[in-house]
Short mmCIF file of C-alpha atoms in Angstrom, two decimals:
data_model
loop_
_atom_site.label_atom_id
_atom_site.label_comp_id
_atom_site.label_asym_id
_atom_site.label_seq_id
_atom_site.Cartn_x
_atom_site.Cartn_y
_atom_site.Cartn_z
CA MET A 1 4.82 -1.89 -17.74
CA ASN A 2 2.82 -4.16 -20.03
CA PHE A 3 -0.17 -5.70 -18.23
CA SER A 4 -2.03 -7.19 -21.21
CA SER A 5 -5.17 -6.67 -19.11
CA LYS A 6 -7.21 -3.51 -18.73
CA LEU A 7 -8.62 -4.75 -15.41
CA ILE A 8 -5.16 -5.25 -13.91
CA GLU A 9 -3.97 -1.95 -15.31
CA ASP A 10 -6.91 -0.08 -13.73
CA ALA A 11 -6.33 -1.76 -10.37
CA VAL A 12 -2.57 -1.04 -10.49
CA ASN A 13 -3.23 2.59 -11.39
CA ALA A 14 -5.72 2.83 -8.52
CA PHE A 15 -3.12 1.63 -6.00
CA SER A 16 -0.45 3.88 -7.55
CA THR A 17 -2.45 6.99 -6.63
CA LEU A 18 -1.74 6.24 -2.95
CA PRO A 19 1.32 7.91 -1.40
CA GLY A 20 4.49 5.81 -1.32
CA ILE A 21 3.13 3.13 -3.67
CA GLY A 22 4.79 2.85 -7.10
CA LYS A 23 3.77 0.69 -10.06
CA LYS A 24 5.79 -2.37 -8.94
CA SER A 25 4.42 -2.28 -5.39
CA ALA A 26 0.92 -1.70 -6.78
CA LEU A 27 1.25 -4.74 -9.02
CA ARG A 28 2.39 -6.85 -6.08
CA LEU A 29 -0.71 -5.77 -4.12
CA VAL A 30 -3.02 -6.47 -7.07
CA LEU A 31 -1.55 -9.93 -7.60
CA HIS A 32 -1.95 -10.58 -3.88
CA LEU A 33 -5.66 -9.70 -4.11
CA MET A 34 -5.99 -11.96 -7.16
CA GLN A 35 -4.71 -14.91 -5.16
CA GLN A 36 -7.27 -14.30 -2.41
CA GLU A 37 -10.99 -15.04 -2.44
CA THR A 38 -13.16 -12.47 -4.26
CA GLU A 39 -14.90 -11.88 -0.92
CA LYS A 40 -11.69 -10.56 0.66
CA THR A 41 -11.34 -7.85 -1.96
CA GLU A 42 -14.98 -6.92 -1.47
CA THR A 43 -14.55 -6.67 2.31
CA PHE A 44 -11.42 -4.59 1.80
CA ALA A 45 -13.12 -2.20 -0.63
CA GLU A 46 -16.18 -1.94 1.60
CA ALA A 47 -14.14 -0.99 4.68
CA LEU A 48 -12.53 1.87 2.77
CA VAL A 49 -15.72 3.21 1.19
CA ASN A 50 -17.62 2.83 4.46
CA MET A 51 -14.90 4.72 6.31
CA ARG A 52 -14.72 7.51 3.74
CA LYS A 53 -18.50 7.95 3.55
CA ASN A 54 -19.29 7.89 7.25
CA ILE A 55 -16.26 9.42 8.92
CA LYS A 56 -17.01 12.70 10.67
CA THR A 57 -15.05 15.49 12.28
CA CYS A 58 -15.75 16.07 15.97
CA GLN A 59 -17.62 19.39 16.25
CA ARG A 60 -15.82 20.22 19.45
CA CYS A 61 -12.16 19.23 19.02
CA TYR A 62 -11.85 18.49 15.24
CA ASN A 63 -10.63 14.94 15.89
CA ILE A 64 -11.89 12.28 13.47
CA SER A 65 -14.97 10.59 14.79
CA ASP A 66 -17.70 8.07 14.04
CA HIS A 67 -20.21 10.54 15.55
CA HIS A 68 -20.70 14.33 15.75
CA ILE A 69 -18.82 14.39 19.04
CA CYS A 70 -15.77 12.12 19.28
CA ASN A 71 -15.15 9.35 21.81
CA ILE A 72 -12.67 11.45 23.76
CA CYS A 73 -14.88 14.56 24.05
CA SER A 74 -17.89 12.47 25.09
CA ASP A 75 -15.96 10.40 27.66
CA PRO A 76 -17.01 11.64 31.17
CA ARG A 77 -13.79 10.25 32.70
CA ARG A 78 -11.62 12.64 30.69
CA ASP A 79 -10.54 15.84 32.42
CA LYS A 80 -12.30 18.77 30.71
CA ARG A 81 -10.05 21.28 32.48
CA VAL A 82 -7.00 20.40 30.41
CA ILE A 83 -6.90 20.72 26.62
CA CYS A 84 -3.96 19.39 24.64
CA VAL A 85 -3.55 21.39 21.42
CA VAL A 86 -2.14 19.37 18.49
CA GLU A 87 -1.54 19.91 14.78
CA SER A 88 -3.22 16.80 13.44
CA ILE A 89 -5.26 13.74 14.39
CA ARG A 90 -2.14 11.62 14.01
CA ASP A 91 -0.67 13.46 16.99
CA ILE A 92 -3.75 12.54 19.06
CA MET A 93 -3.18 8.87 18.23
CA ALA A 94 0.50 9.16 19.17
CA ILE A 95 -0.30 10.83 22.52
CA GLU A 96 -3.15 8.40 23.30
CA ASP A 97 -0.71 5.53 22.78
CA THR A 98 1.44 6.87 25.64
CA SER A 99 -1.52 6.67 28.11
CA GLN A 100 -0.01 9.71 29.89
CA PHE A 101 -2.77 12.20 29.14
CA ARG A 102 -6.33 12.05 30.44
CA GLY A 103 -7.59 15.46 29.33
CA GLN A 104 -9.19 16.53 26.07
CA TYR A 105 -7.76 17.63 22.74
CA HIS A 106 -8.03 20.33 20.14
CA VAL A 107 -6.80 19.75 16.58
CA LEU A 108 -5.54 22.91 14.86
CA GLY A 109 -5.27 21.29 11.44
CA GLY A 110 -1.71 22.57 10.93
CA VAL A 111 0.51 25.43 12.04
CA ILE A 112 0.81 29.05 10.95
CA ASN A 113 3.08 29.07 7.89
CA PRO A 114 3.21 32.37 5.97
CA ILE A 115 5.43 30.86 3.24
CA GLU A 116 2.75 28.30 2.39
CA GLY A 117 0.04 30.90 2.87
CA ILE A 118 -1.43 29.35 6.03
CA GLY A 119 -2.64 32.05 8.40
CA PRO A 120 -4.46 31.80 11.75
CA GLY A 121 -7.80 31.94 9.91
CA ASP A 122 -7.01 28.68 8.09
CA LEU A 123 -6.62 26.78 11.37
CA HIS A 124 -9.14 25.87 14.09
CA ILE A 125 -7.82 28.57 16.43
CA GLU A 126 -11.07 30.56 16.74
CA PRO A 127 -13.10 27.52 17.94
CA LEU A 128 -10.31 26.85 20.48
CA LEU A 129 -10.59 30.40 21.84
CA GLU A 130 -14.35 29.96 22.06
CA ARG A 131 -13.97 26.72 24.01
CA ILE A 132 -11.76 28.53 26.49
CA LYS A 133 -14.01 31.60 26.72
CA ALA A 134 -16.95 29.27 27.50
CA GLY A 135 -15.09 28.54 30.76
CA GLY A 136 -13.93 25.50 32.68
CA VAL A 137 -10.56 25.17 30.95
CA GLU A 138 -7.61 25.70 33.30
CA GLU A 139 -4.67 24.61 31.18
CA LEU A 140 -3.68 24.40 27.56
CA ILE A 141 -0.86 21.96 26.73
CA MET A 142 0.77 22.92 23.46
CA ALA A 143 1.86 19.61 21.87
CA ILE A 144 3.03 21.29 18.67
CA SER A 145 6.07 20.14 16.69
CA PRO A 146 9.11 22.17 17.85
CA THR A 147 9.73 24.07 14.64
CA ILE A 148 9.75 27.79 13.88
CA GLU A 149 6.19 27.53 12.51
CA GLY A 150 5.08 25.61 15.60
CA ASP A 151 6.61 28.22 17.90
CA THR A 152 4.92 30.99 15.92
CA THR A 153 1.57 29.24 16.33
CA ILE A 154 2.04 28.81 20.08
CA PHE A 155 3.04 32.48 20.36
CA TYR A 156 -0.04 33.58 18.40
CA ILE A 157 -2.45 31.53 20.53
CA ALA A 158 -0.80 32.64 23.79
CA LYS A 159 -1.16 36.25 22.70
CA GLN A 160 -4.89 35.80 22.00
CA LEU A 161 -5.36 34.33 25.49
CA ARG A 162 -3.37 36.96 27.37
CA ASP A 163 -6.45 38.32 29.18
CA LEU A 164 -7.92 34.96 30.09
CA SER A 165 -6.94 33.05 33.23
CA VAL A 166 -5.74 29.92 31.49
CA ARG A 167 -2.31 28.43 32.04
CA ILE A 168 -0.35 27.61 28.89
CA SER A 169 2.35 24.96 28.88
CA THR A 170 4.37 23.31 26.14
CA ILE A 171 5.41 19.69 26.14
CA ALA A 172 8.98 19.24 27.37
CA ARG A 173 11.57 19.56 24.66
CA GLY A 174 12.53 15.93 24.85
CA VAL A 175 11.32 15.90 21.28
CA ALA A 176 14.29 16.61 19.00
CA PHE A 177 14.27 20.10 17.47
CA GLY A 178 12.98 19.99 13.92
CA GLY A 179 11.58 16.49 14.52
CA GLU A 180 8.12 15.22 13.67
CA LEU A 181 5.85 14.57 16.63
CA GLU A 182 4.17 11.48 15.25
CA TYR A 183 7.46 9.59 14.75
CA THR A 184 8.68 10.14 18.33
CA ASP A 185 8.84 6.96 20.44
CA GLU A 186 6.14 6.49 23.08
CA LEU A 187 8.46 6.86 26.08
CA THR A 188 9.93 10.19 25.00
CA LEU A 189 6.56 11.57 23.96
CA GLY A 190 4.90 10.36 27.18
CA ARG A 191 7.60 11.91 29.38
CA SER A 192 7.48 15.17 27.48
CA ILE A 193 3.81 15.48 28.42
CA VAL A 194 4.41 14.69 32.10
CA ALA A 195 7.42 17.09 32.27
CA ARG A 196 5.71 19.92 30.45
CA VAL A 197 6.95 23.45 31.22
CA PRO A 198 4.98 26.72 31.61
CA TYR A 199 4.96 28.76 28.41
CA ARG A 200 6.46 32.24 28.52
CA THR A 201 6.52 34.72 25.68
CA GLN A 202 9.81 36.51 25.13
CA GLY A 203 10.25 39.72 27.13
CA GLU A 204 8.15 38.53 30.07
CA MET B 1 -2.49 2.04 18.16
CA ASN B 2 -5.47 3.98 19.48
CA PHE B 3 -7.75 5.18 16.67
CA SER B 4 -10.77 6.33 18.71
CA SER B 5 -12.80 5.45 15.61
CA LYS B 6 -14.11 2.06 14.57
CA LEU B 7 -14.32 3.19 10.93
CA ILE B 8 -10.65 4.19 10.83
CA GLU B 9 -9.64 1.03 12.66
CA ASP B 10 -11.48 -1.16 10.14
CA ALA B 11 -9.91 0.67 7.20
CA VAL B 12 -6.42 0.46 8.73
CA ASN B 13 -6.87 -3.25 9.40
CA ALA B 14 -8.04 -3.74 5.82
CA PHE B 15 -4.88 -2.13 4.42
CA SER B 16 -2.71 -4.04 6.92
CA THR B 17 -3.77 -7.36 5.40
CA LEU B 18 -1.86 -6.43 2.23
CA PRO B 19 1.76 -7.63 1.96
CA GLY B 20 4.40 -5.11 3.04
CA ILE B 21 1.93 -2.69 4.63
CA GLY B 22 2.12 -2.30 8.41
CA LYS B 23 -0.21 -0.39 10.73
CA LYS B 24 1.66 2.93 10.37
CA SER B 25 1.72 2.78 6.57
CA ALA B 26 -1.93 1.70 6.56
CA LEU B 27 -2.87 4.70 8.69
CA ARG B 28 -1.01 7.01 6.33
CA LEU B 29 -2.98 5.58 3.38
CA VAL B 30 -6.30 5.88 5.23
CA LEU B 31 -5.60 9.50 6.19
CA HIS B 32 -4.68 10.18 2.56
CA LEU B 33 -8.06 8.80 1.42
CA MET B 34 -9.79 10.92 4.07
CA GLN B 35 -8.27 14.07 2.62
CA GLN B 36 -9.52 13.18 -0.87
CA GLU B 37 -13.03 13.40 -2.26
CA THR B 38 -15.35 10.51 -1.32
CA GLU B 39 -15.62 9.79 -5.04
CA LYS B 40 -11.91 8.96 -5.29
CA THR B 41 -12.19 6.26 -2.64
CA GLU B 42 -15.23 4.84 -4.44
CA THR B 43 -13.39 4.74 -7.77
CA PHE B 44 -10.42 3.10 -6.07
CA ALA B 45 -12.56 0.44 -4.39
CA GLU B 46 -14.52 -0.16 -7.59
CA ALA B 47 -11.36 -0.75 -9.66
CA LEU B 48 -10.21 -3.43 -7.22
CA VAL B 49 -13.54 -5.23 -6.91
CA ASN B 50 -14.12 -5.02 -10.65
CA MET B 51 -10.67 -6.49 -11.31
CA ARG B 52 -11.09 -9.30 -8.79
CA LYS B 53 -14.57 -10.24 -10.01
CA ASN B 54 -13.92 -10.17 -13.73
CA ILE B 55 -10.31 -11.23 -14.10
CA LYS B 56 -9.92 -14.55 -15.92
CA THR B 57 -7.14 -17.00 -16.60
CA CYS B 58 -6.34 -17.58 -20.27
CA GLN B 59 -7.50 -21.11 -21.12
CA ARG B 60 -4.54 -21.62 -23.40
CA CYS B 61 -1.48 -20.15 -21.66
CA TYR B 62 -2.70 -19.45 -18.08
CA ASN B 63 -1.81 -15.78 -18.34
CA ILE B 64 -4.21 -13.37 -16.61
CA SER B 65 -6.78 -12.08 -19.03
CA ASP B 66 -9.91 -9.98 -19.42
CA HIS B 67 -11.32 -12.71 -21.71
CA HIS B 68 -11.18 -16.51 -21.95
CA ILE B 69 -8.22 -16.26 -24.31
CA CYS B 70 -5.62 -13.61 -23.46
CA ASN B 71 -4.48 -10.71 -25.67
CA ILE B 72 -1.19 -12.42 -26.50
CA CYS B 73 -2.70 -15.80 -27.49
CA SER B 74 -5.35 -14.12 -29.65
CA ASP B 75 -2.89 -11.75 -31.37
CA PRO B 76 -2.37 -13.03 -34.96
CA ARG B 77 0.97 -11.19 -35.22
CA ARG B 78 2.53 -13.33 -32.48
CA ASP B 79 4.56 -16.34 -33.58
CA LYS B 80 2.71 -19.51 -32.57
CA ARG B 81 5.76 -21.66 -33.30
CA VAL B 82 7.67 -20.42 -30.26
CA ILE B 83 6.40 -20.79 -26.71
CA CYS B 84 8.18 -19.12 -23.82
CA VAL B 85 7.62 -21.10 -20.62
CA VAL B 86 7.55 -18.98 -17.44
CA GLU B 87 6.79 -19.52 -13.77
CA SER B 88 4.35 -16.66 -13.22
CA ILE B 89 2.42 -13.91 -14.96
CA ARG B 90 4.86 -11.37 -13.51
CA ASP B 91 7.57 -12.96 -15.67
CA ILE B 92 5.39 -12.40 -18.77
CA MET B 93 5.13 -8.70 -17.90
CA ALA B 94 8.91 -8.50 -17.39
CA ILE B 95 9.63 -10.19 -20.74
CA GLU B 96 7.00 -8.15 -22.60
CA ASP B 97 8.67 -4.99 -21.31
CA THR B 98 11.89 -6.00 -23.12
CA SER B 99 10.06 -6.13 -26.52
CA GLN B 100 12.52 -8.91 -27.51
CA PHE B 101 10.02 -11.76 -27.76
CA ARG B 102 7.19 -12.05 -30.31
CA GLY B 103 6.07 -15.63 -29.63
CA GLN B 104 3.52 -16.96 -27.18
CA TYR B 105 3.74 -17.90 -23.52
CA HIS B 106 2.88 -20.68 -21.13
CA VAL B 107 2.61 -20.00 -17.39
CA LEU B 108 3.53 -23.01 -15.22
CA GLY B 109 2.29 -21.42 -12.01
CA GLY B 110 5.52 -22.25 -10.17
CA VAL B 111 8.36 -24.76 -10.26
CA ILE B 112 8.70 -28.33 -9.04
CA ASN B 113 9.64 -28.11 -5.36
CA PRO B 114 9.47 -31.39 -3.41
CA ILE B 115 10.28 -29.66 -0.09
CA GLU B 116 7.16 -27.49 -0.39
CA GLY B 117 5.20 -30.42 -1.77
CA ILE B 118 4.84 -29.01 -5.29
CA GLY B 119 4.96 -31.80 -7.85
CA PRO B 120 4.52 -31.74 -11.67
CA GLY B 121 0.78 -32.35 -11.17
CA ASP B 122 0.41 -29.07 -9.30
CA LEU B 123 1.75 -27.08 -12.25
CA HIS B 124 0.33 -26.46 -15.75
CA ILE B 125 2.77 -28.90 -17.34
CA GLU B 126 0.16 -31.30 -18.75
CA PRO B 127 -1.64 -28.53 -20.73
CA LEU B 128 1.77 -27.46 -22.08
CA LEU B 129 2.48 -30.99 -23.34
CA GLU B 130 -0.96 -31.06 -24.96
CA ARG B 131 -0.29 -27.74 -26.72
CA ILE B 132 2.92 -29.19 -28.15
CA LYS B 133 1.34 -32.54 -29.10
CA ALA B 134 -1.36 -30.61 -30.97
CA GLY B 135 1.45 -29.59 -33.35
CA GLY B 136 2.82 -26.37 -34.80
CA VAL B 137 5.23 -25.61 -31.95
CA GLU B 138 8.88 -25.69 -33.01
CA GLU B 139 10.65 -24.26 -30.00
CA LEU B 140 10.19 -24.00 -26.26
CA ILE B 141 12.14 -21.22 -24.54
CA MET B 142 12.54 -22.02 -20.86
CA ALA B 143 12.52 -18.64 -19.09
CA ILE B 144 12.61 -20.21 -15.65
CA SER B 145 14.52 -18.69 -12.71
CA PRO B 146 18.01 -20.28 -12.58
CA THR B 147 17.62 -22.16 -9.29
CA ILE B 148 17.85 -25.85 -8.47
CA GLU B 149 14.04 -26.09 -8.52
CA GLY B 150 13.93 -24.28 -11.87
CA ASP B 151 16.53 -26.61 -13.35
CA THR B 152 14.60 -29.63 -12.06
CA THR B 153 11.45 -28.33 -13.73
CA ILE B 154 13.22 -27.77 -17.08
CA PHE B 155 14.73 -31.27 -16.83
CA TYR B 156 11.32 -32.80 -16.13
CA ILE B 157 9.62 -31.06 -19.07
CA ALA B 158 12.51 -31.88 -21.43
CA LYS B 159 12.23 -35.53 -20.44
CA GLN B 160 8.50 -35.57 -21.20
CA LEU B 161 9.17 -34.12 -24.66
CA ARG B 162 12.06 -36.44 -25.60
CA ASP B 163 10.08 -38.16 -28.37
CA LEU B 164 8.64 -35.00 -29.88
CA SER B 165 10.44 -32.91 -32.49
CA VAL B 166 10.48 -29.69 -30.51
CA ARG B 167 13.64 -27.72 -29.80
CA ILE B 168 14.15 -26.73 -26.17
CA SER B 169 16.27 -23.74 -25.24
CA THR B 170 16.89 -21.91 -22.01
CA ILE B 171 17.37 -18.17 -21.72
CA ALA B 172 21.05 -17.23 -21.56
CA ARG B 173 22.46 -17.23 -18.08
CA GLY B 174 22.94 -13.51 -18.03
CA VAL B 175 20.48 -13.67 -15.17
CA ALA B 176 22.46 -14.03 -11.93
CA PHE B 177 22.31 -17.52 -10.46
CA GLY B 178 19.80 -17.65 -7.61
CA GLY B 179 18.27 -14.36 -8.79
CA GLU B 180 14.61 -13.58 -9.30
CA LEU B 181 13.56 -13.17 -12.92
CA GLU B 182 11.08 -10.35 -12.36
CA TYR B 183 13.67 -8.06 -10.73
CA THR B 184 16.20 -8.39 -13.56
CA ASP B 185 16.75 -5.21 -15.56
CA GLU B 186 15.19 -5.05 -19.04
CA LEU B 187 18.49 -5.07 -20.95
CA THR B 188 19.87 -8.19 -19.28
CA LEU B 189 16.57 -10.02 -19.52
CA GLY B 190 16.06 -9.02 -23.18
CA ARG B 191 19.58 -10.12 -24.17
CA SER B 192 19.19 -13.39 -22.34
CA ILE B 193 16.21 -14.19 -24.57
CA VAL B 194 18.05 -13.26 -27.78
CA ALA B 195 21.18 -15.22 -26.76
CA ARG B 196 19.29 -18.30 -25.61
CA VAL B 197 21.18 -21.61 -25.75
CA PRO B 198 19.95 -25.11 -26.72
CA TYR B 199 19.02 -27.20 -23.71
CA ARG B 200 20.94 -30.43 -23.11
CA THR B 201 20.33 -32.94 -20.37
CA GLN B 202 23.43 -34.21 -18.59
CA GLY B 203 25.14 -37.21 -20.24
CA GLU B 204 24.01 -36.29 -23.78
#
């Protein structure tokens, strides 16, 4: 595409680095900004830089946070006895939107995937075990996407906790097999938390 | 959506103000930026602010420009005797991509549309007439979207130029009637410029 302007070209290229935005969409966004006040672009840019510079990871649950401990971990009304284990922060947002869960979370940062070279050491499994060993946790709800990798991860964690008196449950399989947790509708996701089932390893 | 972070919420809202980007897409973009180096977000933001602050409108043809006179107007290899009249800067980019036109441009900034309250005075028609009256222009190519409003605009300009010895042509109607110029493929658009036809008002 011929922009006849280095400034436009730079801005279009900047937008094109974002996922799902091609050159034509990027140009549309740039032209939109051009039609707005300069101040709007500045506010927009500032919100992004401010977010990127100041965003933190919660030292307890690995959720994103404005502080060292996130809003959920520091909320005294949340039940500390139940931890919902999720793959990513997007899953926390999806579950929070259902308003069906009042416990705390733990973000693994992915699932065990030997093909992609992701082992237990690459995930936040050790800090989860430490949280449980510190005491007070009665139940772990595994809200992991129902895939082979997800099942492997649940199996691995359950095995590590075999000697500890913590109940492990998985969210009800209302979530379609092979589906992505974050795209599940609120009703299905909410119900699958309420109707969670005790986790059993094979052979038990 | 529940973000549990003011910083994320602000960034998501910032992206959501852009056309075609909803809350879910905005969140995906924000999480993408979070996974990148802080520097990348800063470069991104800088490109946008820099563009918005320094972008100019060409004082001759109303194209976007890094300077007071745009690259096309100041290029001595471009034929000053032919002016291609377009609605928007996006049309210039589309025509430049065809490499079929070596003249200059004039951006109207829209078409006459009485229903939306856009009259000839709201467009850059007067500066176009002045460019032609200044002499040296032999042909006007009307590359206006083939809609009723576009036809009205061509008719209006042609009427204003009745006493001046300038040829007026319209791009060949290879462009589908009612279609948008900027989404036409390069081949069709390029051919429609080469096979342009003389403009005649009804009754002539």
